[in-house]
PDB file of C-alpha atoms in Angstrom:
ATOM      1  CA  MET A   1     -17.410   1.440  -3.063  1.00 92.00           C
ATOM      2  CA  LYS A   2     -13.767   2.203  -3.008  1.00 94.00           C
ATOM      3  CA  LYS A   3     -11.209  -0.585  -3.321  1.00 97.00           C
ATOM      4  CA  ILE A   4      -7.470  -0.309  -2.996  1.00 98.00           C
ATOM      5  CA  LEU A   5      -4.604  -2.454  -3.778  1.00 98.00           C
ATOM      6  CA  LEU A   6      -1.055  -1.821  -2.887  1.00 98.00           C
ATOM      7  CA  ALA A   7       1.689  -3.552  -4.898  1.00 98.00           C
ATOM      8  CA  SER A   8       5.295  -3.395  -4.537  1.00 98.00           C
ATOM      9  CA  HIS A   9       8.653  -5.057  -5.087  1.00 97.00           C
ATOM     10  CA  GLY A  10       9.377  -6.560  -1.514  1.00 97.00           C
ATOM     11  CA  LYS A  11       7.556  -5.542   1.511  1.00 97.00           C
ATOM     12  CA  LEU A  12       6.967  -1.729   1.019  1.00 98.00           C
ATOM     13  CA  ALA A  13       3.167  -2.503   0.407  1.00 98.00           C
ATOM     14  CA  SER A  14       2.795  -4.306   3.606  1.00 97.00           C
ATOM     15  CA  GLY A  15       4.926  -1.672   5.505  1.00 98.00           C
ATOM     16  CA  ILE A  16       2.543   0.997   4.243  1.00 97.00           C
ATOM     17  CA  ARG A  17      -0.449  -1.073   5.446  1.00 97.00           C
ATOM     18  CA  SER A  18       1.231  -1.416   8.777  1.00 97.00           C
ATOM     19  CA  SER A  19       1.602   2.308   9.056  1.00 97.00           C
ATOM     20  CA  ILE A  20      -1.999   2.825   8.020  1.00 97.00           C
ATOM     21  CA  LYS A  21      -3.062   0.271  10.834  1.00 97.00           C
ATOM     22  CA  ILE A  22      -1.316   2.364  13.342  1.00 97.00           C
ATOM     23  CA  LEU A  23      -2.632   5.740  12.150  1.00 97.00           C
ATOM     24  CA  THR A  24      -6.191   5.039  11.236  1.00 96.00           C
ATOM     25  CA  GLY A  25      -7.124   1.372  11.917  1.00 96.00           C
ATOM     26  CA  LYS A  26      -8.502   0.983   8.415  1.00 94.00           C
ATOM     27  CA  GLU A  27      -5.791  -1.510   7.112  1.00 93.00           C
ATOM     28  CA  LYS A  28      -8.496  -4.063   6.453  1.00 91.00           C
ATOM     29  CA  ASN A  29      -9.622  -1.913   3.447  1.00 86.00           C
ATOM     30  CA  LEU A  30      -6.344  -2.585   1.700  1.00 96.00           C
ATOM     31  CA  ARG A  31      -5.261  -5.624  -0.447  1.00 97.00           C
ATOM     32  CA  ILE A  32      -1.518  -6.085  -0.603  1.00 98.00           C
ATOM     33  CA  ILE A  33       0.973  -7.592  -2.984  1.00 98.00           C
ATOM     34  CA  ASP A  34       4.546  -7.965  -1.740  1.00 98.00           C
ATOM     35  CA  ALA A  35       6.024  -9.173  -4.951  1.00 97.00           C
ATOM     36  CA  TYR A  36       9.175 -11.202  -5.329  1.00 97.00           C
ATOM     37  CA  VAL A  37       9.481 -12.105  -1.691  1.00 97.00           C
ATOM     38  CA  ASP A  38       9.340 -15.723  -3.028  1.00 96.00           C
ATOM     39  CA  ASP A  39       8.952 -17.458  -6.278  1.00 95.00           C
ATOM     40  CA  SER A  40       5.209 -17.268  -6.577  1.00 95.00           C
ATOM     41  CA  ASP A  41       3.435 -15.440  -9.435  1.00 96.00           C
ATOM     42  CA  PHE A  42       1.336 -12.522  -8.364  1.00 97.00           C
ATOM     43  CA  THR A  43      -0.450 -11.933 -11.478  1.00 97.00           C
ATOM     44  CA  GLY A  44      -3.474 -13.920 -10.175  1.00 97.00           C
ATOM     45  CA  GLN A  45      -3.810 -11.654  -7.233  1.00 98.00           C
ATOM     46  CA  ILE A  46      -3.907  -8.727  -9.590  1.00 98.00           C
ATOM     47  CA  ILE A  47      -6.505 -10.401 -11.730  1.00 98.00           C
ATOM     48  CA  ASP A  48      -8.550 -11.248  -8.667  1.00 98.00           C
ATOM     49  CA  PHE A  49      -8.406  -7.543  -7.379  1.00 98.00           C
ATOM     50  CA  ILE A  50      -9.559  -6.281 -10.771  1.00 98.00           C
ATOM     51  CA  ALA A  51     -12.416  -8.974 -10.890  1.00 98.00           C
ATOM     52  CA  SER A  52     -13.584  -7.667  -7.635  1.00 97.00           C
ATOM     53  CA  ILE A  53     -14.274  -4.192  -8.956  1.00 97.00           C
ATOM     54  CA  ASP A  54     -17.928  -3.754  -9.960  1.00 96.00           C
ATOM     55  CA  ALA A  55     -19.287  -1.210 -12.217  1.00 95.00           C
ATOM     56  CA  ASN A  56     -20.249   1.164  -9.340  1.00 95.00           C
ATOM     57  CA  ASP A  57     -16.803   0.798  -7.565  1.00 96.00           C
ATOM     58  CA  GLN A  58     -13.727   2.650  -7.844  1.00 97.00           C
ATOM     59  CA  GLY A  59     -10.474   0.641  -7.843  1.00 97.00           C
ATOM     60  CA  PHE A  60      -7.242   2.222  -7.044  1.00 98.00           C
ATOM     61  CA  ILE A  61      -3.911   0.262  -7.561  1.00 98.00           C
ATOM     62  CA  PHE A  62      -0.777   1.746  -6.131  1.00 98.00           C
ATOM     63  CA  THR A  63       2.601   0.595  -7.394  1.00 98.00           C
ATOM     64  CA  ASP A  64       5.995   1.558  -6.272  1.00 96.00           C
ATOM     65  CA  ILE A  65       8.065   2.315  -9.374  1.00 96.00           C
ATOM     66  CA  TYR A  66       6.867   3.799 -12.664  1.00 96.00           C
ATOM     67  CA  GLY A  67       7.737   1.132 -15.424  1.00 96.00           C
ATOM     68  CA  GLY A  68       8.917  -1.429 -12.903  1.00 96.00           C
ATOM     69  CA  SER A  69       7.857  -5.073 -13.352  1.00 97.00           C
ATOM     70  CA  VAL A  70       5.020  -4.777 -10.793  1.00 97.00           C
ATOM     71  CA  ASN A  71       3.736  -1.665 -12.378  1.00 98.00           C
ATOM     72  CA  GLN A  72       3.926  -3.283 -15.887  1.00 97.00           C
ATOM     73  CA  LYS A  73       1.942  -6.250 -14.885  1.00 98.00           C
ATOM     74  CA  VAL A  74      -0.747  -4.132 -13.081  1.00 98.00           C
ATOM     75  CA  VAL A  75      -1.107  -1.836 -16.157  1.00 98.00           C
ATOM     76  CA  SER A  76      -1.180  -4.723 -18.619  1.00 97.00           C
ATOM     77  CA  GLU A  77      -3.953  -6.466 -16.534  1.00 98.00           C
ATOM     78  CA  VAL A  78      -6.014  -3.238 -16.106  1.00 98.00           C
ATOM     79  CA  ILE A  79      -5.800  -2.631 -19.881  1.00 97.00           C
ATOM     80  CA  ASN A  80      -6.820  -6.390 -20.494  1.00 97.00           C
ATOM     81  CA  SER A  81      -9.806  -5.865 -18.176  1.00 97.00           C
ATOM     82  CA  GLY A  82     -11.331  -3.079 -20.200  1.00 97.00           C
ATOM     83  CA  LYS A  83     -12.569  -1.465 -16.890  1.00 97.00           C
ATOM     84  CA  LYS A  84     -12.460   2.370 -16.879  1.00 96.00           C
ATOM     85  CA  ASN A  85     -13.090   2.745 -13.226  1.00 96.00           C
ATOM     86  CA  ILE A  86      -9.643   1.405 -12.047  1.00 97.00           C
ATOM     87  CA  TYR A  87      -6.946   3.989 -11.560  1.00 97.00           C
ATOM     88  CA  VAL A  88      -3.309   2.992 -11.439  1.00 98.00           C
ATOM     89  CA  ILE A  89      -1.083   5.394  -9.306  1.00 97.00           C
ATOM     90  CA  THR A  90       2.706   4.732  -9.216  1.00 97.00           C
ATOM     91  CA  GLY A  91       5.343   6.205  -7.040  1.00 95.00           C
ATOM     92  CA  MET A  92       3.062   5.356  -3.972  1.00 94.00           C
ATOM     93  CA  ASN A  93       3.775   6.964  -0.620  1.00 94.00           C
ATOM     94  CA  LEU A  94       1.860   7.046   2.650  1.00 95.00           C
ATOM     95  CA  PRO A  95       0.329  10.397   2.120  1.00 94.00           C
ATOM     96  CA  ILE A  96      -1.327   9.581  -1.227  1.00 95.00           C
ATOM     97  CA  VAL A  97      -2.585   6.141   0.059  1.00 96.00           C
ATOM     98  CA  LEU A  98      -4.040   7.946   3.219  1.00 96.00           C
ATOM     99  CA  SER A  99      -5.543  10.646   1.008  1.00 95.00           C
ATOM    100  CA  ILE A 100      -7.512   8.028  -1.144  1.00 96.00           C
ATOM    101  CA  LEU A 101      -8.235   5.750   1.836  1.00 96.00           C
ATOM    102  CA  LEU A 102      -9.741   8.660   3.989  1.00 96.00           C
ATOM    103  CA  ALA A 103     -11.517  10.498   1.194  1.00 96.00           C
ATOM    104  CA  THR A 104     -15.407  10.068   1.371  1.00 93.00           C
ATOM    105  CA  GLY A 105     -17.549   9.456  -1.676  1.00 91.00           C
ATOM    106  CA  ASN A 106     -16.490   8.928  -5.248  1.00 94.00           C
ATOM    107  CA  ILE A 107     -13.111  10.705  -6.198  1.00 96.00           C
ATOM    108  CA  SER A 108     -13.271  12.721  -9.444  1.00 95.00           C
ATOM    109  CA  MET A 109     -10.298  12.861 -11.846  1.00 95.00           C
ATOM    110  CA  HIS A 110      -9.765  16.534 -10.702  1.00 96.00           C
ATOM    111  CA  ASN A 111      -9.695  15.449  -6.928  1.00 95.00           C
ATOM    112  CA  LEU A 112      -7.427  12.449  -7.737  1.00 96.00           C
ATOM    113  CA  GLN A 113      -4.937  14.831  -9.586  1.00 96.00           C
ATOM    114  CA  GLU A 114      -5.116  17.205  -6.571  1.00 95.00           C
ATOM    115  CA  MET A 115      -4.318  14.328  -4.153  1.00 95.00           C
ATOM    116  CA  ILE A 116      -1.398  13.244  -6.159  1.00 94.00           C
ATOM    117  CA  ASN A 117      -0.004  16.688  -6.466  1.00 92.00           C
ATOM    118  CA  ASP A 118      -0.459  17.373  -2.732  1.00 91.00           C
ATOM    119  CA  SER A 119       1.325  14.038  -1.802  1.00 90.00           C
ATOM    120  CA  GLN A 120       4.328  15.071  -3.929  1.00 86.00           C
ATOM    121  CA  LEU A 121       4.717  18.264  -2.015  1.00 77.00           C
ATOM    122  CA  LYS A 122       4.982  16.444   1.330  1.00 71.00           C
ATOM    123  CA  ILE A 123       8.524  15.503   0.484  1.00 74.00           C
ATOM    124  CA  VAL A 124      10.513  18.273   2.125  1.00 77.00           C
ATOM    125  CA  GLU A 125      13.847  18.554   3.914  1.00 81.00           C
ATOM    126  CA  VAL A 126      13.107  19.322   7.641  1.00 79.00           C
ATOM    127  CA  LYS A 127      15.349  22.170   8.911  1.00 81.00           C
ATOM    128  CA  VAL A 128      15.305  22.072  12.630  1.00 78.00           C
ATOM    129  CA  ASN A 129      15.424  25.465  14.407  1.00 77.00           C
ATOM    130  CA  LYS A 130      17.080  24.824  17.780  1.00 74.00           C
ATOM    131  CA  ASN A 131      16.318  28.286  19.072  1.00 74.00           C
ATOM    132  CA  LYS A 132      12.560  27.768  19.162  1.00 69.00           C
ATOM    133  CA  GLU A 133      11.358  25.414  21.736  1.00 67.00           C
ATOM    134  CA  ASP A 134       7.791  25.430  20.958  1.00 68.00           C
ATOM    135  CA  ASP A 135       7.929  25.328  17.162  1.00 69.00           C
ATOM    136  CA  PHE A 136      11.291  23.791  16.258  1.00 63.00           C
ATOM    137  CA  PHE A 137      10.028  23.024  12.541  1.00 63.00           C
ATOM    138  CA  SER A 138      10.221  26.707  11.576  1.00 59.00           C
TER     139      SER A 138
END
């Protein structure tokens, strides 16, 4: 089973979940940590998520900023768990979360790297062509 946690500073994680709800209706498959929106310690939520990952599961934890405090806590807890079937992906965006969420079956390291590479390519400047009514993106 694939299990996914989104963890961010502020409400980016819940914002991505909101978009996934609109686009796919599969938001219930995501666990969320909106860190630092109050004074509570979110470490327990990370530990609970990691504990929920069984040997036959694949766990995916998305964080917002490489080296940020949320990312550091996640990486630390994953290392402490000793589990090798949990993947931490930082710099999360909607395309990579959707790719993982909608993928069927187990995701190989090769496929995971392809999904990460593809999601990075989705960041482009849109140049609108006002002369083409039917295809204004080209």
